[in-house]
mmCIF file of C-alpha atoms in Angstrom:
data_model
loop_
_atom_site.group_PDB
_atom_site.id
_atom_site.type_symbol
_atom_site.label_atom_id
_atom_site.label_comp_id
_atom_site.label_asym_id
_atom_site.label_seq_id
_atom_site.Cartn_x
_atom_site.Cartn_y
_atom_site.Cartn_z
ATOM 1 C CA UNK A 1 0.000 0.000 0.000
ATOM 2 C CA UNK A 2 1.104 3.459 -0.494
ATOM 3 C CA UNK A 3 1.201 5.894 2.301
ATOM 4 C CA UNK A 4 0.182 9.181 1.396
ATOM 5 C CA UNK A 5 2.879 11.929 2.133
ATOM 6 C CA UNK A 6 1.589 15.800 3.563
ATOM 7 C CA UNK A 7 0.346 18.146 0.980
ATOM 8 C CA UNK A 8 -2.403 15.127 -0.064
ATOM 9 C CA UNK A 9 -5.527 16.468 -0.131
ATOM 10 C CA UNK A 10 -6.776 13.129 1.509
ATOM 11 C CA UNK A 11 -4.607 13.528 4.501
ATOM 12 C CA UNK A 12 -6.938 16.896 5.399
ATOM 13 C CA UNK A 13 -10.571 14.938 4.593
ATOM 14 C CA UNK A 14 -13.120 14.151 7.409
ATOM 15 C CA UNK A 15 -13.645 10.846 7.168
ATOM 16 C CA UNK A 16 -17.254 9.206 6.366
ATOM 17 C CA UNK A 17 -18.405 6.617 9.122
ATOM 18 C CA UNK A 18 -17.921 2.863 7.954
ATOM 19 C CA UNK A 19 -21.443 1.282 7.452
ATOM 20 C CA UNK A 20 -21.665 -1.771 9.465
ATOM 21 C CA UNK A 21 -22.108 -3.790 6.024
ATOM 22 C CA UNK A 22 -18.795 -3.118 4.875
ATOM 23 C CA UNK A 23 -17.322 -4.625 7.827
ATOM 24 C CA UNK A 24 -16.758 -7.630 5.599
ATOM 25 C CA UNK A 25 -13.685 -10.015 4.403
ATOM 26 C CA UNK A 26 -12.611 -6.978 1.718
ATOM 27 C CA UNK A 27 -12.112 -4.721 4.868
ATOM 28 C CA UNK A 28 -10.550 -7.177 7.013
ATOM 29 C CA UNK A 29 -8.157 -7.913 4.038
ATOM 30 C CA UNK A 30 -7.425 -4.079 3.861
ATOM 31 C CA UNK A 31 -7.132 -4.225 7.510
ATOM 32 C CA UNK A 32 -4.378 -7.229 7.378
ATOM 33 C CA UNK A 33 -2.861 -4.696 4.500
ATOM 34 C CA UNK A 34 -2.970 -2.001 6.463
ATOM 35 C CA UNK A 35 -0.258 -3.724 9.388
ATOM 36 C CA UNK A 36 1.562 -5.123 7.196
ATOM 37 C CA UNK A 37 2.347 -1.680 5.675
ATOM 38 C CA UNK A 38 2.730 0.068 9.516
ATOM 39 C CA UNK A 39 5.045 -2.677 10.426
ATOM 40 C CA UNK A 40 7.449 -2.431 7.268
ATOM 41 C CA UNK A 41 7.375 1.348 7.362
ATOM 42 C CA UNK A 42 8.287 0.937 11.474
ATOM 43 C CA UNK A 43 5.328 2.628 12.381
ATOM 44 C CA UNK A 44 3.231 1.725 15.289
ATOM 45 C CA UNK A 45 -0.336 3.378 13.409
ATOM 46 C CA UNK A 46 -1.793 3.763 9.913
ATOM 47 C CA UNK A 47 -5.463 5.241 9.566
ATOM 48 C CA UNK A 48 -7.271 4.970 6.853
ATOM 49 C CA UNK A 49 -6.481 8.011 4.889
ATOM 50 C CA UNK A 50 -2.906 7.327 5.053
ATOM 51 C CA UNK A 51 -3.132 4.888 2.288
ATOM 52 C CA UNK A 52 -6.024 6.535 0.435
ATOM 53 C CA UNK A 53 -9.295 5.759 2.053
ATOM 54 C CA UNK A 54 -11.360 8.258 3.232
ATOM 55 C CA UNK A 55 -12.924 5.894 5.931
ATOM 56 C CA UNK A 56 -13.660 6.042 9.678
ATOM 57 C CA UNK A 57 -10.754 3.352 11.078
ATOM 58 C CA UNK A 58 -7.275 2.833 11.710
ATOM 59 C CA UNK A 59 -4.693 -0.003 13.172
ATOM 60 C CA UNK A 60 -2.197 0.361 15.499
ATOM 61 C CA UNK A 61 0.518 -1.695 17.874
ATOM 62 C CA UNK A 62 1.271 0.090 21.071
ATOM 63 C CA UNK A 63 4.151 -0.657 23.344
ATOM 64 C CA UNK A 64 2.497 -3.910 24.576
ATOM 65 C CA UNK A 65 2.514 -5.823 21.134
ATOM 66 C CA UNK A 66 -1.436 -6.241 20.943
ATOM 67 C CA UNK A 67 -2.692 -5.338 17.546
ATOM 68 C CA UNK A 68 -6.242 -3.287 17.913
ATOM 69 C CA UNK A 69 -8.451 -2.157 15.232
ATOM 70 C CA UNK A 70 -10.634 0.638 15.518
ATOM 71 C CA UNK A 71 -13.801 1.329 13.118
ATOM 72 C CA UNK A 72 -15.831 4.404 13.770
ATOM 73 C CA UNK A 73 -13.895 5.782 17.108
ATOM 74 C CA UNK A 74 -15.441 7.928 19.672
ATOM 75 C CA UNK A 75 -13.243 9.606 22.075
ATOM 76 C CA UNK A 76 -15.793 9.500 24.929
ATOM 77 C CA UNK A 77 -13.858 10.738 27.953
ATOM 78 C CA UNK A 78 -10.297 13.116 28.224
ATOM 79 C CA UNK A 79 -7.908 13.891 31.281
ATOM 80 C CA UNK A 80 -7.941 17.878 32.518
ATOM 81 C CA UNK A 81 -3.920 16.412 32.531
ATOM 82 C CA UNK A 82 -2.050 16.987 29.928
ATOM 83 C CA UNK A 83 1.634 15.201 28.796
ATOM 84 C CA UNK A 84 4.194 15.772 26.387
ATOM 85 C CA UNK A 85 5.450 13.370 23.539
ATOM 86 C CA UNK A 86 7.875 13.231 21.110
ATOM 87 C CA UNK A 87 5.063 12.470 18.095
ATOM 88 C CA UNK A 88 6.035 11.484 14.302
ATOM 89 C CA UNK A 89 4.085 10.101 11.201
ATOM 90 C CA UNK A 90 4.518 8.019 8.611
ATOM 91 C CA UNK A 91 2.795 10.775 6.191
ATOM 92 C CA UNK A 92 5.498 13.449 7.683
ATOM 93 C CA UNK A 93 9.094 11.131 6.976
ATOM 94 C CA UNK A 94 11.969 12.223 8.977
ATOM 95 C CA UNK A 95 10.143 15.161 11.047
ATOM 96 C CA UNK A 96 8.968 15.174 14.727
ATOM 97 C CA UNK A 97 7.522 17.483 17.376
ATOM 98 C CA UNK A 98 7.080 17.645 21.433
ATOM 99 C CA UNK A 99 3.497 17.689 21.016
ATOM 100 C CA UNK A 100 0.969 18.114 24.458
ATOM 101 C CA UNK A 101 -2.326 15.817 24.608
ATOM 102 C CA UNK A 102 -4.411 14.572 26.944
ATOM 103 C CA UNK A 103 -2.729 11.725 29.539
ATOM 104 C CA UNK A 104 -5.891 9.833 29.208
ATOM 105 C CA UNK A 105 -8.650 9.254 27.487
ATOM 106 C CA UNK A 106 -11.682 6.317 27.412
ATOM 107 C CA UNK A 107 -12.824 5.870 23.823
ATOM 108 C CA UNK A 108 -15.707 3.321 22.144
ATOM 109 C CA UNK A 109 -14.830 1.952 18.763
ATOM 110 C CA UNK A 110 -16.111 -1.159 16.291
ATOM 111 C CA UNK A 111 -13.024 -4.151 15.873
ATOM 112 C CA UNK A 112 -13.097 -5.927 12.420
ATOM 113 C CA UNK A 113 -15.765 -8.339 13.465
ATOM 114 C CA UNK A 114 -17.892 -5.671 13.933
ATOM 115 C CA UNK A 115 -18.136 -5.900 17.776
ATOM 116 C CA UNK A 116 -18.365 -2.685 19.766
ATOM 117 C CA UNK A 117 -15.705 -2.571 22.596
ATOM 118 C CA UNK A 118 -14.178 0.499 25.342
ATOM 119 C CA UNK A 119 -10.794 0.990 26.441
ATOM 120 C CA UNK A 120 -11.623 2.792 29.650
ATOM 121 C CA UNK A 121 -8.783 4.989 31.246
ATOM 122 C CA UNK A 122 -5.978 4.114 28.364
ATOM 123 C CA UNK A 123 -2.758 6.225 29.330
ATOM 124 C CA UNK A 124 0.867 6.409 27.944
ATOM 125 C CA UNK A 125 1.567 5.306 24.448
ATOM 126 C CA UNK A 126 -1.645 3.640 23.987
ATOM 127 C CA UNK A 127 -3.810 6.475 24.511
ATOM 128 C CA UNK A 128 -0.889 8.969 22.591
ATOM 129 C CA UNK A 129 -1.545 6.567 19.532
ATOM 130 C CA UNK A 130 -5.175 6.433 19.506
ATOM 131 C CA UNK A 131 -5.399 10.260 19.516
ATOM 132 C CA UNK A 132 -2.576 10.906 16.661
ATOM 133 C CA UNK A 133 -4.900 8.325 14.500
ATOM 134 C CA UNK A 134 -8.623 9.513 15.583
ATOM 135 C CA UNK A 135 -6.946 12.929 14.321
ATOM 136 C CA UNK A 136 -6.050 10.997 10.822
ATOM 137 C CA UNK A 137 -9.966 10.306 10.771
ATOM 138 C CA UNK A 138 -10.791 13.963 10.755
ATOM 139 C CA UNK A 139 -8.193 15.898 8.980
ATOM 140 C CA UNK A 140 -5.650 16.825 11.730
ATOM 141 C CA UNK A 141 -2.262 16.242 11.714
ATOM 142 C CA UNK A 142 0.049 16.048 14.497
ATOM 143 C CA UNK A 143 1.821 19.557 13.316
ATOM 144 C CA UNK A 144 -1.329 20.629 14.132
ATOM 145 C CA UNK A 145 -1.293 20.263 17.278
ATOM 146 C CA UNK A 146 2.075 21.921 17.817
ATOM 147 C CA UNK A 147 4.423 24.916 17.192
ATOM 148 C CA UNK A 148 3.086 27.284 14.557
ATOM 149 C CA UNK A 149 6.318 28.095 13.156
ATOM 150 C CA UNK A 150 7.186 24.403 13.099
ATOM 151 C CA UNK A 151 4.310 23.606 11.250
ATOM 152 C CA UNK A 152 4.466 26.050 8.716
ATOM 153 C CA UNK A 153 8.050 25.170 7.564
ATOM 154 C CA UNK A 154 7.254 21.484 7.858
ATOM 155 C CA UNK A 155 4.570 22.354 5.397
ATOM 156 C CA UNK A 156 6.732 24.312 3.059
ATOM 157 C CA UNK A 157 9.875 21.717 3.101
ATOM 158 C CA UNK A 158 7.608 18.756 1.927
ATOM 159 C CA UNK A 159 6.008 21.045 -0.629
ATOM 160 C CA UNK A 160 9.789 22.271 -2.108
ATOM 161 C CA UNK A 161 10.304 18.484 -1.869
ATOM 162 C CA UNK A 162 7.004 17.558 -4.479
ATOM 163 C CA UNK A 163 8.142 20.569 -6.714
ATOM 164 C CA UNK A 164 11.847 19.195 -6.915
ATOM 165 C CA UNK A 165 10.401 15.507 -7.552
ATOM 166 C CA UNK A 166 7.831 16.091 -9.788
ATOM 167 C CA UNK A 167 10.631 18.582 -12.172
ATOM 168 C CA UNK A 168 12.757 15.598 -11.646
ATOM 169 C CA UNK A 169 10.241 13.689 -13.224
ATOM 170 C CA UNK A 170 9.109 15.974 -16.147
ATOM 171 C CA UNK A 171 12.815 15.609 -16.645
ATOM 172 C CA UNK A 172 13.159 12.663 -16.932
ATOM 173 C CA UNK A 173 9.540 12.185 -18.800
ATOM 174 C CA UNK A 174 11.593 14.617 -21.568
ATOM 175 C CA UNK A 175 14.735 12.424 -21.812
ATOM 176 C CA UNK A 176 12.729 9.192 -22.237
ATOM 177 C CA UNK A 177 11.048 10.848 -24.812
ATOM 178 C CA UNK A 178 13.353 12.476 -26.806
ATOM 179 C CA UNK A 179 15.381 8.810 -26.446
ATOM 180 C CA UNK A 180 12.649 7.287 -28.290
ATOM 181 C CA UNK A 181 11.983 10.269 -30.980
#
């Protein structure tokens, strides 16, 4: 699967709600897609949008190994408390940020079989991932959440990157042509 990069105009969609009768074999193979791609990009979450799909779910591993799946997501309860994390993103290579969220939250989701389940009182890098995801789902990215300066020349280095690659291609595009004329 290919994860979509910042400056993708699907990274910064709200996500429509998966209808419980697509919760089928095609999404659970997506789903199976969907870690293999986090785990050979080292990343510990993927949400939908990241590899094109404007749908209501991500996957993630936290720090205790246990793949979860979560379809539709409701943040249903926050901490007052807030802690700081070193966050990245496999949409935003090679860049991270001290970013401040909530130390826990309680949130209500769907797994692949379609069963509703609550992780009451999730904390540490559990809870850090689920946020940085449910974000995904409506068009938030991390940077968001931090440093305006940061975010705004995170913005603008990724889009000098696209313009370099895509001259590089129209470049190239040229040569192969003129190789065949």
């Amino acid at each position: 699967m290919k994860i979509y990069k910042i400056g993708d105009d699907i990274l910064r969609q709200k996500c429509e709600p998966v209808q419980v009768n697509e919760i089928n074999d095609e999404l659970r193979a997506t789903i199976s897609e969907m870690f293999q791609t986090m785990t050979s990009a080292n990343g510990v979450g993927l949400a939908a949008p990241q590899v094109g799909i404007a749908k209501r779910f991500f996957v993630m591993r936290s720090d205790d190994e246990v793949d979860r799946v979560f379809i539709n997501p409701e943040i249903i309860k926050t901490s007052g408390d807030l802690s700081d994390y070193e966050e990245g993103c496999l949409s935003i290579p090679g860049v991270s940020e001290n970013i401040k969220r909530p130390s826990m939250i309680s949130v209500t989701a769907l797994n692949e079989k379609g069963r509703r389940f609550t992780i009451n009182d999730a904390t540490g890098l559990l809870a850090r991932i689920i946020q940085h995801e449910n974000d995904h789902l409506n068009g938030i990215l991390y940077i968001d959440r931090g440093d305006e300066e940061f975010k705004n020349k995170t913005i603008e280095n990724f889009k000098k990157k696209a313009e370099r690659a895509a001259l590089k291609a129209a470049k190239k595009a040229s040569r192969k042509g003129h190789k065949e004329g």
